[in-house]
Tab-separated table of C-alpha atoms in Angstrom:
chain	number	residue	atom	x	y	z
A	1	UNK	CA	1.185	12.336	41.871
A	2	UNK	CA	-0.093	8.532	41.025
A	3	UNK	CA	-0.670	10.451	37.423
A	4	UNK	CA	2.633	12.407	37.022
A	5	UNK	CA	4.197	9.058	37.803
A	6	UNK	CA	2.540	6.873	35.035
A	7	UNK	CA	2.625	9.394	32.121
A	8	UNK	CA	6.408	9.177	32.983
A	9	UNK	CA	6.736	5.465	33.041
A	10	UNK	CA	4.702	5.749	29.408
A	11	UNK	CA	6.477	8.424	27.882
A	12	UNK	CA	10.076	7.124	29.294
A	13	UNK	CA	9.022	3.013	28.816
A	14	UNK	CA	9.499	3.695	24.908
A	15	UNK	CA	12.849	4.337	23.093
A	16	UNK	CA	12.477	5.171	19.147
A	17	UNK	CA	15.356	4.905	16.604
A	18	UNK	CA	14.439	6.201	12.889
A	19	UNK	CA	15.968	6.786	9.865
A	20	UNK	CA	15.885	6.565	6.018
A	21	UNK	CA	18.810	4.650	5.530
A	22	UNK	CA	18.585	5.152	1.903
A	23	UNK	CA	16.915	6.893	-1.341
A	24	UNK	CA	16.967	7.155	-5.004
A	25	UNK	CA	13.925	7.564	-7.644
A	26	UNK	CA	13.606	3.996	-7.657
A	27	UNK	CA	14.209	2.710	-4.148
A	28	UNK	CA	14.215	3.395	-0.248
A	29	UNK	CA	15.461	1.717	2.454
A	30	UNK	CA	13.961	2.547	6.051
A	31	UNK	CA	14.446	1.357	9.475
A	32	UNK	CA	12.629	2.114	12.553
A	33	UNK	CA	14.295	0.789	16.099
A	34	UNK	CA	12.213	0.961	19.794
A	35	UNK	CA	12.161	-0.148	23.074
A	36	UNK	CA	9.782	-1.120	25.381
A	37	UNK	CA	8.648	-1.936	28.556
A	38	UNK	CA	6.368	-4.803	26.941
A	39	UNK	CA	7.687	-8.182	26.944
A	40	UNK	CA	7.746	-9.967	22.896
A	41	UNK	CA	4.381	-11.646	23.705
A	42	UNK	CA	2.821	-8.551	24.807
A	43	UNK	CA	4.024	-7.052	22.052
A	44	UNK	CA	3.078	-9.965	19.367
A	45	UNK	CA	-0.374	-9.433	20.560
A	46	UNK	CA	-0.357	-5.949	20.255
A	47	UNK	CA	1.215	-6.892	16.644
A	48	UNK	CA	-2.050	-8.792	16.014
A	49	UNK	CA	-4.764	-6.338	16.290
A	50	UNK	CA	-3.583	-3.368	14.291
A	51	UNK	CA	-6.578	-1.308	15.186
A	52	UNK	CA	-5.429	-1.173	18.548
A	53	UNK	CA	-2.291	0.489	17.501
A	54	UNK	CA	-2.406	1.728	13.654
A	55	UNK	CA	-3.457	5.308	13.811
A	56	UNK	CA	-6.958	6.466	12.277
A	57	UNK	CA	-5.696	9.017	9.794
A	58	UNK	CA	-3.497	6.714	7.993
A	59	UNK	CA	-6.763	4.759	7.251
A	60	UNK	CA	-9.096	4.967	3.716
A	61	UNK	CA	-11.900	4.843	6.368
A	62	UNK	CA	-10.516	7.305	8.749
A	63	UNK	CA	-11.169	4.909	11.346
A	64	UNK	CA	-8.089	1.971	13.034
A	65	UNK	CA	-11.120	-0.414	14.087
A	66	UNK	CA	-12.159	-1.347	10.566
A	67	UNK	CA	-8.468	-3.132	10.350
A	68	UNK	CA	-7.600	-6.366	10.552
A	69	UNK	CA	-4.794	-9.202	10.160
A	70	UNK	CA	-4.878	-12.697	9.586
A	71	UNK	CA	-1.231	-14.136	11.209
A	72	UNK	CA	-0.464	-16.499	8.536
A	73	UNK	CA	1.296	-17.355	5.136
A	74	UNK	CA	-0.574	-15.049	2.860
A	75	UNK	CA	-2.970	-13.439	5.100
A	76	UNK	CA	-4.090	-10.581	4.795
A	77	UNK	CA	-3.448	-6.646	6.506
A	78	UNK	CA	-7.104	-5.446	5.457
A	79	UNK	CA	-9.362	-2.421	5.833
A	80	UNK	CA	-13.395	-3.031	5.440
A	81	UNK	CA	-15.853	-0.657	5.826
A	82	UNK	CA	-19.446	0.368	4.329
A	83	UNK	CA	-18.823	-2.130	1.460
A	84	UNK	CA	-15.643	-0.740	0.725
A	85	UNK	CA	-12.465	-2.758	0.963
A	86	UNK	CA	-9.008	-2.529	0.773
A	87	UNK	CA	-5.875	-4.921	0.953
A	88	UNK	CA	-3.206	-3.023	2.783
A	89	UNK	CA	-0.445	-6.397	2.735
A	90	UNK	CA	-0.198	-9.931	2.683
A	91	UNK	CA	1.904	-11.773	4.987
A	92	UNK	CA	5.097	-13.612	3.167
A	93	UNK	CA	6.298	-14.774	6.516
A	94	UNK	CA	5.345	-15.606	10.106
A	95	UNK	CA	7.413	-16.651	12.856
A	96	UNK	CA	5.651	-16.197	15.851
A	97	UNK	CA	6.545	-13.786	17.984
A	98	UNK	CA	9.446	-13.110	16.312
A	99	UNK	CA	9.129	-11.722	13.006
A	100	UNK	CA	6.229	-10.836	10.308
A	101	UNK	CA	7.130	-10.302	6.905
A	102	UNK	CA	4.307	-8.316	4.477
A	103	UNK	CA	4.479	-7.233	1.230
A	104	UNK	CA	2.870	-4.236	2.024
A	105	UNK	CA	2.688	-0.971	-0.636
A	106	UNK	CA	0.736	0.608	1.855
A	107	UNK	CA	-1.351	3.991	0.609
A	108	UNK	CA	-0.126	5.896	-2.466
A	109	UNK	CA	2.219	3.208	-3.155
A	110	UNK	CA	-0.493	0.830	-4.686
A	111	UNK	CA	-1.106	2.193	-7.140
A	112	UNK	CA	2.447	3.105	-7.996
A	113	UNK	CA	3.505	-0.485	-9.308
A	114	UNK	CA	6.213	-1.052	-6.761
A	115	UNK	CA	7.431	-3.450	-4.608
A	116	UNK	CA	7.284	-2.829	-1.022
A	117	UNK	CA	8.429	-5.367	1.645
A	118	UNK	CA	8.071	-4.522	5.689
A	119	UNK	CA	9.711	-6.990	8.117
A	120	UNK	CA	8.985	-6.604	11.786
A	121	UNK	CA	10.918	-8.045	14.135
A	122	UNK	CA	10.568	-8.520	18.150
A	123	UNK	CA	13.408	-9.529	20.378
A	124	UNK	CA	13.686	-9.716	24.184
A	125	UNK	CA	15.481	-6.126	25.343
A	126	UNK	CA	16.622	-6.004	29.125
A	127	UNK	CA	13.079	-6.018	30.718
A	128	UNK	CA	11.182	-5.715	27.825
A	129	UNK	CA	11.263	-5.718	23.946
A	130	UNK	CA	13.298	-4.198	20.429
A	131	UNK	CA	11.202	-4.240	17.776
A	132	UNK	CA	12.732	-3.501	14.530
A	133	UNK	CA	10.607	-2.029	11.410
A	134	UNK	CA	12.767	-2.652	8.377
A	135	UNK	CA	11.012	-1.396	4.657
A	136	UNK	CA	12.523	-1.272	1.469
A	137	UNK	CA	10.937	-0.320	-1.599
A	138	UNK	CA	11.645	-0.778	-5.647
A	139	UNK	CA	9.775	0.780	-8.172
A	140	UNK	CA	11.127	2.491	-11.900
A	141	UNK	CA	12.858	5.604	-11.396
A	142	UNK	CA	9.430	7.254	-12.265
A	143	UNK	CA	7.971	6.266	-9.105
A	144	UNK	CA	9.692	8.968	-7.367
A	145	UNK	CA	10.407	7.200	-4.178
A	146	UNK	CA	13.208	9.613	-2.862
A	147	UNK	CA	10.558	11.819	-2.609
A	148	UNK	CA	7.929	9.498	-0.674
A	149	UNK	CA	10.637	7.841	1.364
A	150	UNK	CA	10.229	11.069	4.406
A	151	UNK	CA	6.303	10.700	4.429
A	152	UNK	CA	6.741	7.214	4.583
A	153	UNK	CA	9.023	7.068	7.383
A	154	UNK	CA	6.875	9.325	9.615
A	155	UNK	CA	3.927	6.866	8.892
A	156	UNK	CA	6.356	4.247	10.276
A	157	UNK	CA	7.570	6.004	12.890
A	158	UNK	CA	4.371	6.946	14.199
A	159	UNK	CA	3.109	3.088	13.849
A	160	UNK	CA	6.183	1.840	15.879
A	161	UNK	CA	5.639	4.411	18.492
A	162	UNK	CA	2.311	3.465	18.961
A	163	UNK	CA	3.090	-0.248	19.050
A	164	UNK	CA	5.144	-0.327	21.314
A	165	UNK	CA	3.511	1.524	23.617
A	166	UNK	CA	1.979	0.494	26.658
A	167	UNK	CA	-1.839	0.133	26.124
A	168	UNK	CA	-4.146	2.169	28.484
């Protein structure tokens, strides 16, 4: 029963908003909403070490514990493995624990010349947190964002779900 009960309080102890707000060749706008149980700290922590949180397959390596994140003006969201490296984002702002700004053209967006900026931001919520993803995205209308703005939001969906989580 002791089981039954906590895989409710984890499944229920998260609330998930998501949308593309907008989308055009050139542009996207998304925005990503949860709840959770965690208070901002917990959650600005959890914030901090993306391989606790960042799921494997949207990794080069295949594997969340080669990431890491430096919380500062222009540090870096990296992935390092086997000699390999790759600079996911680098953070424009930090307000701890209330908001980290990246530029961050995470996967096939690299190496599409555009600009991608993702603000996260933490608030106290009742007994817990909000944390709001917000992305938006500008590239030439050859970039073809309209159509990368769905895959893009399920990344981010999945990420926020996963943040906010409570961690086993």
């Amino acid at each position: 029963m002791k089981q039954v009960l906590l895989i409710m309080v984890c499944v229920f102890s998260v609330s998930l908003h998501a949308k593309v707000v907008s989308s055009t060749p050139s542009h996207y706008v998304l925005q990503h909403q949860a709840q959770s149980t965690l208070s901002p700290d917990q959650l600005w922590l959890r914030l901090s070490q993306p391989s606790q949180w960042w799921h494997p397959d949207h990794t080069y390596s295949g594997d969340a514990s080669n990431l890491s994140l430096d919380l500062e003006a222009g540090g870096l969201w990296r992935e390092d493995w086997n000699g390999h490296s790759v600079l996911h984002g680098m953070v424009v702002n930090f307000q701890a624990p209330e908001l980290l700004r990246l530029e961050a053209p995470f996967g096939p967006l690299q190496g599409m010349a555009v600009k991608t900026i993702w603000t996260i931001t933490i608030k106290p919520h009742h007994n817990g947190s909000l944390v709001i993803f917000d992305e938006i995205s500008n590239g030439s209308d050859a970039s073809g964002l309209d159509e990368l703005a769905k895959a893009v939001d399920y990344v981010k969906g999945e990420a926020i779900s996963r943040l906010v989580a409570p961690s086993d």
